[in-house]
Short mmCIF file of C-alpha atoms and ligand atoms in Angstrom, two decimals:
data_model
loop_
_atom_site.label_atom_id
_atom_site.label_comp_id
_atom_site.label_asym_id
_atom_site.label_seq_id
_atom_site.Cartn_x
_atom_site.Cartn_y
_atom_site.Cartn_z
CA UNK K 1 131.79 100.75 87.92
CA UNK K 2 131.01 103.02 90.82
CA UNK K 3 127.37 101.88 90.94
CA UNK K 4 128.58 98.35 91.66
CA UNK K 5 130.74 99.74 94.44
CA UNK K 6 127.72 101.55 95.91
CA UNK K 7 125.61 98.39 95.71
CA UNK K 8 128.31 96.30 97.43
CA UNK K 9 128.65 98.95 100.08
CA UNK K 10 124.86 98.71 100.69
CA UNK K 11 125.11 94.91 101.01
CA UNK K 12 128.04 95.08 103.43
CA UNK K 13 126.49 97.81 105.57
CA UNK K 14 123.01 96.26 105.82
CA UNK K 15 123.36 95.28 109.52
CA UNK K 16 124.24 98.87 110.47
CA UNK K 17 121.42 100.20 108.27
CA UNK K 18 119.02 97.93 110.17
CA UNK K 19 120.38 99.16 113.50
CA UNK K 20 119.66 102.75 112.53
CA UNK K 21 116.12 101.86 111.44
CA UNK K 22 115.58 100.09 114.77
CA UNK K 23 116.60 103.25 116.61
CA UNK K 24 114.00 105.27 114.74
CA UNK K 25 111.37 102.56 115.29
CA UNK K 26 111.92 102.75 119.05
CA UNK K 27 110.54 106.31 119.10
CA UNK K 28 106.73 106.08 119.49
CA UNK K 29 105.88 108.99 117.18
CA UNK K 30 102.08 108.59 117.13
CA UNK K 31 100.94 111.85 115.63
CA UNK K 32 97.25 111.76 116.42
CA UNK K 33 97.64 111.41 120.21
CA UNK K 34 98.91 114.50 122.09
CA UNK K 35 100.45 112.19 124.71
CA UNK K 36 103.14 111.45 122.11
CA UNK K 37 103.93 115.03 121.07
CA UNK K 38 107.36 114.82 122.69
CA UNK K 39 108.10 111.58 120.84
CA UNK K 40 107.15 113.13 117.51
CA UNK K 41 109.56 115.98 118.26
CA UNK K 42 112.21 113.43 119.19
CA UNK K 43 111.75 111.52 115.91
CA UNK K 44 112.10 114.77 113.98
CA UNK K 45 115.25 115.68 115.92
CA UNK K 46 116.69 112.20 115.34
CA UNK K 47 116.20 112.59 111.59
CA UNK K 48 117.84 116.02 111.58
CA UNK K 49 120.84 114.53 113.33
CA UNK K 50 121.03 111.71 110.76
CA UNK K 51 120.74 114.16 107.88
CA UNK K 52 123.50 116.33 109.32
CA UNK K 53 125.73 113.31 109.80
CA UNK K 54 125.19 112.53 106.10
CA UNK K 55 126.26 116.04 105.12
CA UNK K 56 122.90 117.71 104.59
CA UNK K 57 122.17 121.07 106.13
CA UNK K 58 119.07 120.17 108.08
CA UNK K 59 116.64 121.50 110.65
CA UNK K 60 113.25 120.92 112.19
CA UNK K 61 110.65 123.51 111.28
CA UNK K 62 107.92 124.28 113.76
CA UNK K 63 104.28 124.11 112.68
CA UNK K 64 101.10 124.47 114.74
CA UNK K 65 101.25 120.66 114.92
CA UNK K 66 104.30 118.43 114.66
CA UNK K 67 107.56 119.72 113.18
CA UNK K 68 108.58 119.25 109.57
CA UNK K 69 112.12 118.13 108.79
CA UNK K 70 113.94 119.73 105.87
CA UNK K 71 117.41 118.77 104.67
CA UNK K 72 119.30 120.29 101.76
CA UNK K 73 122.34 119.38 99.73
CA UNK K 74 123.07 121.70 96.80
CA UNK K 75 124.80 119.49 94.26
CA UNK K 76 124.98 119.03 90.52
CA UNK K 77 122.04 118.28 88.26
CA UNK K 78 118.28 118.25 88.59
CA UNK K 79 116.83 119.27 91.91
CA UNK K 80 115.11 116.23 93.45
CA UNK K 81 112.90 116.41 96.55
CA UNK K 82 112.44 113.25 98.58
CA UNK K 83 109.34 112.92 100.81
CA UNK K 84 108.51 110.52 103.62
CA UNK K 85 106.71 110.71 106.97
CA UNK K 86 108.11 109.92 110.40
CA UNK K 87 104.81 109.71 112.29
CA UNK K 88 102.96 106.44 112.80
CA UNK K 89 99.46 105.15 113.46
CA UNK K 90 98.27 104.36 117.00
CA UNK K 91 98.91 100.77 118.08
CA UNK K 92 95.61 99.70 119.59
CA UNK K 93 94.32 97.09 119.99
CA UNK K 94 97.57 96.42 121.83
CA UNK K 95 96.52 92.93 122.93
CA UNK K 96 96.61 91.77 119.30
CA UNK K 97 100.33 92.51 119.05
CA UNK K 98 102.71 89.62 119.67
CA UNK K 99 105.23 92.04 121.20
CA UNK K 100 105.76 95.67 122.18
CA UNK K 101 105.12 97.68 118.96
CA UNK K 102 108.00 100.02 119.83
CA UNK K 103 110.51 97.31 120.69
CA UNK K 104 111.45 96.39 117.12
CA UNK K 105 112.88 93.00 116.32
CA UNK K 106 114.17 91.19 113.28
CA UNK K 107 112.52 87.78 113.10
CA UNK K 108 111.59 85.12 110.60
CA UNK K 109 108.33 85.60 108.77
CA UNK K 110 106.64 83.10 106.46
CA UNK K 111 108.54 84.49 103.45
CA UNK K 112 111.88 85.35 105.00
CA UNK K 113 113.22 87.75 107.61
CA UNK K 114 111.07 90.72 108.63
CA UNK K 115 111.51 93.81 110.77
CA UNK K 116 108.52 93.95 113.08
CA UNK K 117 107.36 97.18 114.76
CA UNK K 118 104.82 99.95 114.35
CA UNK K 119 106.05 102.12 111.48
CA UNK K 120 108.39 99.44 110.07
CA UNK K 121 106.68 99.68 106.67
CA UNK K 122 104.64 102.88 107.06
CA UNK K 123 106.76 104.85 106.71
CA UNK K 124 110.01 104.68 108.69
CA UNK K 125 111.45 101.65 106.94
CA UNK K 126 110.62 103.19 103.60
CA UNK K 127 112.07 106.63 104.28
CA UNK K 128 115.23 105.05 105.65
CA UNK K 129 115.76 103.18 102.34
CA UNK K 130 116.51 106.54 100.76
CA UNK K 131 118.79 107.81 103.52
CA UNK K 132 120.76 104.57 103.52
CA UNK K 133 121.16 104.79 99.74
CA UNK K 134 122.51 108.33 100.18
CA UNK K 135 124.90 107.08 102.86
CA UNK K 136 126.36 104.28 100.73
CA UNK K 137 126.66 106.66 97.81
CA UNK K 138 128.59 109.12 99.92
CA UNK K 139 130.83 106.40 101.36
CA UNK K 140 131.86 105.46 97.82
CA UNK K 141 131.79 108.79 96.00
CA UNK K 142 132.71 111.09 98.85
CA UNK K 143 129.69 113.30 98.10
CA UNK K 144 125.93 112.99 98.28
CA UNK K 145 124.10 112.03 95.07
CA UNK K 146 123.12 115.17 93.18
CA UNK K 147 121.01 118.13 94.09
CA UNK K 148 118.72 117.00 96.90
CA UNK K 149 116.11 118.28 99.28
CA UNK K 150 114.77 115.93 101.92
CA UNK K 151 111.32 116.64 103.33
CA UNK K 152 109.81 114.61 106.17
CA UNK K 153 106.36 115.23 107.58
CA UNK K 154 105.10 114.25 111.04
CA UNK K 155 101.34 114.50 110.54
CA UNK K 156 100.61 112.20 107.62
CA UNK K 157 98.71 109.73 109.77
CA UNK K 158 96.58 112.47 111.29
CA UNK K 159 95.36 114.28 108.19
CA UNK K 160 98.37 116.53 107.45
CA UNK K 161 96.78 119.71 108.85
CA UNK K 162 100.02 121.72 108.56
CA UNK K 163 101.11 120.49 105.14
CA UNK K 164 99.36 122.90 102.77
CA UNK K 165 100.25 126.03 104.77
CA UNK K 166 103.85 124.79 105.03
CA UNK K 167 104.10 124.16 101.28
CA UNK K 168 102.67 127.61 100.61
CA UNK K 169 105.02 129.37 103.01
CA UNK K 170 108.10 127.50 101.81
CA UNK K 171 107.28 127.27 98.14
CA UNK K 172 110.64 128.53 96.85
CA UNK K 173 112.63 126.24 99.07
CA UNK K 174 110.60 123.10 98.38
CA UNK K 175 109.88 123.50 94.68
CA UNK K 176 112.22 121.07 92.97
CA UNK K 177 112.27 119.64 89.46
CA UNK K 178 110.77 116.37 90.60
CA UNK K 179 109.58 114.74 93.81
CA UNK K 180 110.22 111.18 94.93
CA UNK K 181 107.70 109.80 97.41
CA UNK K 182 108.38 106.56 99.23
CA UNK K 183 105.09 105.54 100.87
CA UNK K 184 103.63 102.94 98.47
CA UNK K 185 104.23 99.29 97.67
CA UNK K 186 105.33 96.80 95.10
CA UNK K 187 102.75 95.52 92.63
CA UNK K 188 102.32 91.92 93.66
CA UNK K 189 105.21 90.32 95.47
CA UNK K 190 108.19 91.03 93.28
CA UNK K 191 107.05 93.50 90.63
CA UNK K 192 108.30 97.04 91.22
CA UNK K 193 105.86 99.82 90.47
CA UNK K 194 105.83 103.57 90.00
CA UNK K 195 102.48 105.14 90.79
CA UNK K 196 101.82 107.78 88.14
CA UNK K 197 98.09 108.35 88.48
CA UNK K 198 96.02 108.98 91.55
CA UNK K 199 92.27 109.31 91.32
CA UNK K 200 90.47 112.33 92.72
CA UNK K 201 87.29 112.32 94.77
CA UNK K 202 84.02 114.25 94.71
CA UNK K 203 81.36 113.68 97.34
CA UNK K 204 78.03 115.00 98.48
CA UNK K 205 75.21 114.25 100.88
CA UNK K 206 71.67 115.13 99.86
CA UNK K 207 68.10 114.80 101.01
CA UNK K 208 64.88 114.60 99.10
CA UNK K 209 62.13 116.41 100.96
CA UNK K 210 58.51 115.47 100.40
CA UNK K 211 55.67 116.33 102.82
CA UNK K 212 56.21 118.83 105.62
CA UNK K 213 56.15 116.00 108.19
CA UNK K 214 56.16 112.21 108.52
CA UNK K 215 52.77 110.76 107.62
CA UNK K 216 50.68 107.67 108.49
CA UNK K 217 50.72 105.27 105.54
CA UNK K 218 47.15 104.14 106.32
CA UNK K 219 45.90 107.68 105.87
CA UNK K 220 48.29 109.13 103.27
CA UNK K 221 49.87 106.08 101.62
CA UNK K 222 49.34 106.03 97.85
CA UNK K 223 48.18 109.59 97.63
CA UNK K 224 51.23 111.27 99.15
CA UNK K 225 54.63 110.95 97.38
CA UNK K 226 57.17 108.92 99.37
CA UNK K 227 60.67 110.48 99.09
CA UNK K 228 62.31 107.05 99.52
CA UNK K 229 60.51 105.92 96.40
CA UNK K 230 61.89 108.98 94.58
CA UNK K 231 65.41 108.52 95.93
CA UNK K 232 65.65 104.83 95.07
CA UNK K 233 64.22 105.37 91.59
CA UNK K 234 66.77 108.07 90.83
CA UNK K 235 69.78 106.30 92.37
CA UNK K 236 68.69 103.01 90.82
CA UNK K 237 69.36 104.69 87.49
CA UNK K 238 72.84 105.94 88.40
CA UNK K 239 74.46 103.11 86.38
CA UNK K 240 73.18 101.35 83.27
CA UNK K 241 73.27 97.58 82.81
CA UNK K 242 76.86 97.85 81.54
CA UNK K 243 78.09 99.69 84.62
CA UNK K 244 78.30 103.09 82.95
CA UNK K 245 77.46 106.16 85.02
CA UNK K 246 74.39 107.91 83.61
CA UNK K 247 74.99 111.48 84.74
CA UNK K 248 75.12 113.51 81.49
CA UNK K 249 78.64 114.63 80.58
CA UNK K 250 80.25 112.39 83.22
CA UNK K 251 82.77 110.89 80.77
CA UNK K 252 83.21 114.00 78.57
CA UNK K 253 86.64 114.99 79.89
CA UNK K 254 87.99 111.53 80.68
CA UNK K 255 91.34 110.97 78.97
CA UNK K 256 92.10 107.60 77.41
CA UNK K 257 94.97 105.61 78.84
CA UNK K 258 98.22 106.02 76.82
CA UNK K 259 98.83 102.85 74.79
CA UNK K 260 102.25 102.22 76.33
CA UNK K 261 100.68 102.21 79.79
CA UNK K 262 97.77 100.03 78.69
CA UNK K 263 100.30 97.51 77.36
CA UNK K 264 102.22 97.54 80.66
CA UNK K 265 99.02 96.85 82.56
CA UNK K 266 98.22 93.91 80.30
CA UNK K 267 101.66 92.55 81.14
CA UNK K 268 100.98 92.69 84.88
CA UNK K 269 98.68 89.68 84.65
CA UNK K 270 96.34 91.07 87.28
CA UNK K 271 94.29 88.22 88.72
CA UNK K 272 90.91 89.85 89.23
CA UNK K 273 89.34 86.51 90.21
CA UNK K 274 91.74 86.30 93.17
CA UNK K 275 91.28 90.02 93.93
CA UNK K 276 87.48 89.71 94.08
CA UNK K 277 87.62 86.18 95.48
CA UNK K 278 89.41 87.54 98.52
CA UNK K 279 86.24 89.42 99.47
CA UNK K 280 83.74 86.76 98.46
CA UNK K 281 82.91 88.12 94.99
CA UNK K 282 83.55 86.86 91.49
CA UNK K 283 82.31 89.25 88.79
CA UNK K 284 83.58 92.79 88.09
CA UNK K 285 80.69 95.27 88.36
CA UNK K 286 82.27 98.28 86.67
CA UNK K 287 82.16 99.33 83.02
CA UNK K 288 81.72 96.11 81.09
CA UNK K 289 84.10 97.12 78.28
CA UNK K 290 87.00 97.95 80.62
CA UNK K 291 89.52 95.65 82.27
CA UNK K 292 89.32 95.32 86.06
CA UNK K 293 92.65 97.19 86.45
CA UNK K 294 91.31 100.07 84.38
CA UNK K 295 88.19 100.07 86.54
CA UNK K 296 90.35 100.49 89.66
CA UNK K 297 93.05 102.84 88.35
CA UNK K 298 92.04 104.85 85.33
CA UNK K 299 88.27 104.96 85.08
CA UNK K 300 85.90 107.16 87.09
CA UNK K 301 83.27 105.63 89.34
CA UNK K 302 80.08 106.57 91.16
CA UNK K 303 79.19 104.86 94.42
CA UNK K 304 76.26 105.17 96.79
CA UNK K 305 78.02 105.07 100.16
CA UNK K 306 74.97 105.34 102.39
CA UNK K 307 71.23 105.67 102.12
CA UNK K 308 68.64 106.25 104.80
CA UNK K 309 65.10 107.39 105.57
CA UNK K 310 61.93 106.30 107.33
CA UNK K 311 61.92 103.86 110.22
CA UNK K 312 64.82 101.43 110.55
CA UNK K 313 64.66 100.56 114.26
CA UNK K 314 63.38 97.37 115.88
CA UNK K 315 59.85 96.31 115.09
CA UNK K 316 57.80 98.08 112.50
CA UNK K 317 56.36 101.53 112.04
CA UNK K 318 54.15 102.19 109.01
CA UNK K 319 55.56 105.63 108.51
CA UNK K 320 55.53 107.51 105.25
CA UNK K 321 58.65 109.61 105.77
CA UNK K 322 59.02 113.27 104.88
CA UNK K 323 62.68 112.84 103.89
CA UNK K 324 65.07 110.38 102.29
CA UNK K 325 68.84 110.89 102.16
CA UNK K 326 71.97 109.49 100.61
CA UNK K 327 75.72 109.99 100.46
CA UNK K 328 77.20 109.57 97.00
CA UNK K 329 80.85 109.81 95.96
CA UNK K 330 82.72 109.77 92.67
CA UNK K 331 86.31 108.67 92.08
CA UNK K 332 87.61 111.00 89.40
CA UNK K 333 90.33 110.56 86.83
CA UNK K 334 92.55 112.79 84.75
CA UNK K 335 90.64 115.62 83.06
CA UNK K 336 87.52 115.47 85.23
CA UNK K 337 86.71 118.59 87.22
CA UNK K 338 84.82 118.11 90.50
CA UNK K 339 83.37 121.60 89.99
CA UNK K 340 81.64 120.29 86.86
CA UNK K 341 80.77 116.76 88.02
CA UNK K 342 78.92 117.69 91.21
CA UNK K 343 76.66 120.33 89.58
CA UNK K 344 75.95 117.88 86.74
CA UNK K 345 74.90 115.27 89.28
CA UNK K 346 72.69 117.81 91.04
CA UNK K 347 71.02 118.88 87.79
CA UNK K 348 70.46 115.22 86.87
CA UNK K 349 68.63 114.60 90.15
CA UNK K 350 66.59 117.80 89.91
CA UNK K 351 65.45 116.93 86.41
CA UNK K 352 63.95 113.71 87.77
CA UNK K 353 62.17 115.12 90.81
CA UNK K 354 58.38 114.84 90.77
CA UNK K 355 56.15 117.75 91.82
CA UNK K 356 56.10 118.38 95.59
CA UNK K 357 59.64 117.07 96.10
CA UNK K 358 62.62 119.31 96.76
CA UNK K 359 66.37 118.65 96.84
CA UNK K 360 68.49 119.68 99.83
CA UNK K 361 72.19 119.64 98.84
CA UNK K 362 74.79 119.41 101.63
CA UNK K 363 78.50 120.18 101.62
CA UNK K 364 79.62 119.09 98.18
CA UNK K 365 83.41 118.64 98.19
CA UNK K 366 85.93 117.56 95.63
CA UNK K 367 89.56 117.25 94.62
CA UNK K 368 90.78 116.42 91.13
CA UNK K 369 92.89 113.43 90.12
CA UNK K 370 96.62 113.86 89.73
CA UNK K 371 98.36 112.38 86.76
CA UNK K 372 102.10 112.70 86.41
CA UNK K 373 103.95 113.74 83.25
CA UNK K 374 105.51 110.40 82.43
CA UNK K 375 107.22 111.93 79.41
CA UNK K 376 109.78 113.33 81.88
CA UNK K 377 112.83 111.11 81.17
CA UNK K 378 113.26 110.50 84.90
CA UNK K 379 110.23 108.18 84.74
CA UNK K 380 111.83 105.88 82.19
CA UNK K 381 115.13 106.10 84.03
CA UNK K 382 113.49 105.02 87.27
CA UNK K 383 111.61 102.25 85.51
CA UNK K 384 114.82 100.89 84.03
CA UNK K 385 116.59 101.12 87.40
CA UNK K 386 113.81 99.27 89.24
CA UNK K 387 113.54 96.62 86.53
CA UNK K 388 117.27 95.91 86.92
CA UNK K 389 117.14 95.59 90.67
CA UNK K 390 114.03 93.39 90.82
CA UNK K 391 114.81 91.47 87.64
CA UNK K 392 111.29 92.03 86.40
CA UNK K 393 109.82 94.87 84.32
CA UNK K 394 108.59 97.70 86.51
CA UNK K 395 105.23 99.22 85.63
CA UNK K 396 103.63 102.63 85.75
CA UNK K 397 100.53 101.93 87.79
CA UNK K 398 97.53 103.75 89.14
CA UNK K 399 96.39 103.97 92.70
CA UNK K 400 92.73 103.51 93.49
CA UNK K 401 92.93 105.27 96.85
CA UNK K 402 94.41 108.66 97.47
CA UNK K 403 97.88 109.87 98.45
CA UNK K 404 97.13 113.55 98.96
CA UNK K 405 100.73 114.76 99.21
CA UNK K 406 101.37 113.94 95.53
CA UNK K 407 98.43 116.09 94.51
CA UNK K 408 99.53 118.91 96.83
CA UNK K 409 103.05 118.89 95.36
CA UNK K 410 101.51 119.34 91.95
CA UNK K 411 98.92 121.91 93.01
CA UNK K 412 101.04 124.07 95.31
CA UNK K 413 104.59 123.53 94.03
CA UNK K 414 103.92 122.71 90.37
CA UNK K 415 106.02 119.58 90.75
CA UNK K 416 105.34 116.06 89.50
CA UNK K 417 106.06 113.12 91.75
CA UNK K 418 107.24 109.58 91.28
CA UNK K 419 105.75 107.34 93.94
CA UNK K 420 108.06 104.40 94.44
CA UNK K 421 107.80 102.08 97.42
CA UNK K 422 108.69 98.59 98.47
CA UNK K 423 105.88 97.62 100.85
CA UNK K 424 103.93 94.41 100.42
CA UNK K 425 100.22 93.73 100.79
CA UNK K 426 100.77 91.65 103.93
CA UNK K 427 102.77 94.34 105.79
CA UNK K 428 99.76 95.03 108.04
CA UNK K 429 100.28 98.75 108.03
CA UNK K 430 97.92 100.52 110.47
CA UNK K 431 97.24 97.08 112.06
CA UNK K 432 98.77 94.97 114.83
CA UNK K 433 102.10 93.21 114.09
CA UNK K 434 103.12 95.59 111.30
CA UNK K 435 106.26 94.40 109.53
CA UNK K 436 108.62 95.31 106.70
CA UNK K 437 110.40 92.55 104.87
CA UNK K 438 114.17 92.72 105.19
CA UNK K 439 114.17 92.15 101.45
CA UNK K 440 112.00 95.27 100.94
CA UNK K 441 114.45 97.27 103.04
CA UNK K 442 117.60 95.90 101.41
CA UNK K 443 116.41 95.95 97.81
CA UNK K 444 114.68 99.27 98.48
CA UNK K 445 118.05 100.83 99.39
CA UNK K 446 119.64 99.27 96.31
CA UNK K 447 116.75 100.48 94.15
CA UNK K 448 117.26 104.10 95.20
CA UNK K 449 120.99 103.87 94.50
CA UNK K 450 120.17 102.68 90.97
CA UNK K 451 117.47 105.34 90.48
CA UNK K 452 119.80 108.12 91.67
CA UNK K 453 122.58 106.81 89.45
CA UNK K 454 120.33 106.84 86.38
CA UNK K 455 118.95 110.29 87.13
CA UNK K 456 122.47 111.63 87.73
CA UNK K 457 123.47 110.44 84.26
CA UNK K 458 120.75 112.47 82.55
ZN1 LIG G 501 102.33 106.22 105.03
#
């Protein structure tokens, strides 16, 4: 069994794999701060050198910001693109770190050995899991696994300003049959997960305008319409008593969760009491007929993110304001079009405006959800591979936040992505004392070897 040989090779070579990760972690590639531009370039150059040593043809590609890294190995089988990012978040507040964030160390954490440094989990440790799997594979087989493109970005932590133009300009080169993205985590401590649905987002700020100027409530109160009264009445009706959004047509295009996925989610045993308990709450407030996991991953939401108007400073001012404003956002799911949702929301508000009130609509913006084609056999192959390594069934999960690169791959390259990662909730990414469990690193490398082996067999 050559897979067994690859896995043993990974086990034997783990100390050297860690050493290479430490080297990368020593480069302070903070993308948002121009003081570290040279370090970002150095991290990119380091990765190119590693890729070349592995047998990829590789180069850095200049952008108006930090360079991209592209590596290519034309082999047999389906063309797979692997994505990670080499840039990291700033380290401040530095005084909350127990050591220099760029002097990585392996030390004992509460649940076993950890690698501690900025970027250990997000995303250097994760991207190195894939390279180390490729290395062990090559050591055993003499060639790299399959038909691979490696794509590393250096601006993920600073908004990816160069990503879309780069994807557009290099569409032919980067369009593969499938993308693998390693920048997510396990579900719970030991349950491997493949993120297959990412919610979209639509947002808008608006103002309700009443009188031409602020008024004195002793003179105009009662007779003049107060825009805060209008705003709160309308937004107070945004959800019904069962948590359903009341904008007409809001749920029209929402796809139901496939039964196989719904069954997997049931099997995850999500502890919503602990999830909400962690933030001092106890009762789910979303759609009453949906499970909490559905509410987070596969159902759309509406939230009032901010609301203001009138006098909110110290003391009291009996003003009757001319304006009241709010910021409202919607998390969108498969099938929903932000270009339909935002106008529907606007029309719903307008229909409820009393005489003398006008709506001022500011900068509506939206991006749709991305949902991967899990009928692609690679998804089941990866699920089987992860389940074997972690000795627990892997699940196709959703992601409540957003991972824009997956959506961009789909939008600009027409390519689905499997998001597989080995981070844990307590990795403290973006925070002081970031760490990556040695187990995440080791089993992450082994996981990729198994995934690549399964995909190669297809
Ligand atoms: Zn990341």
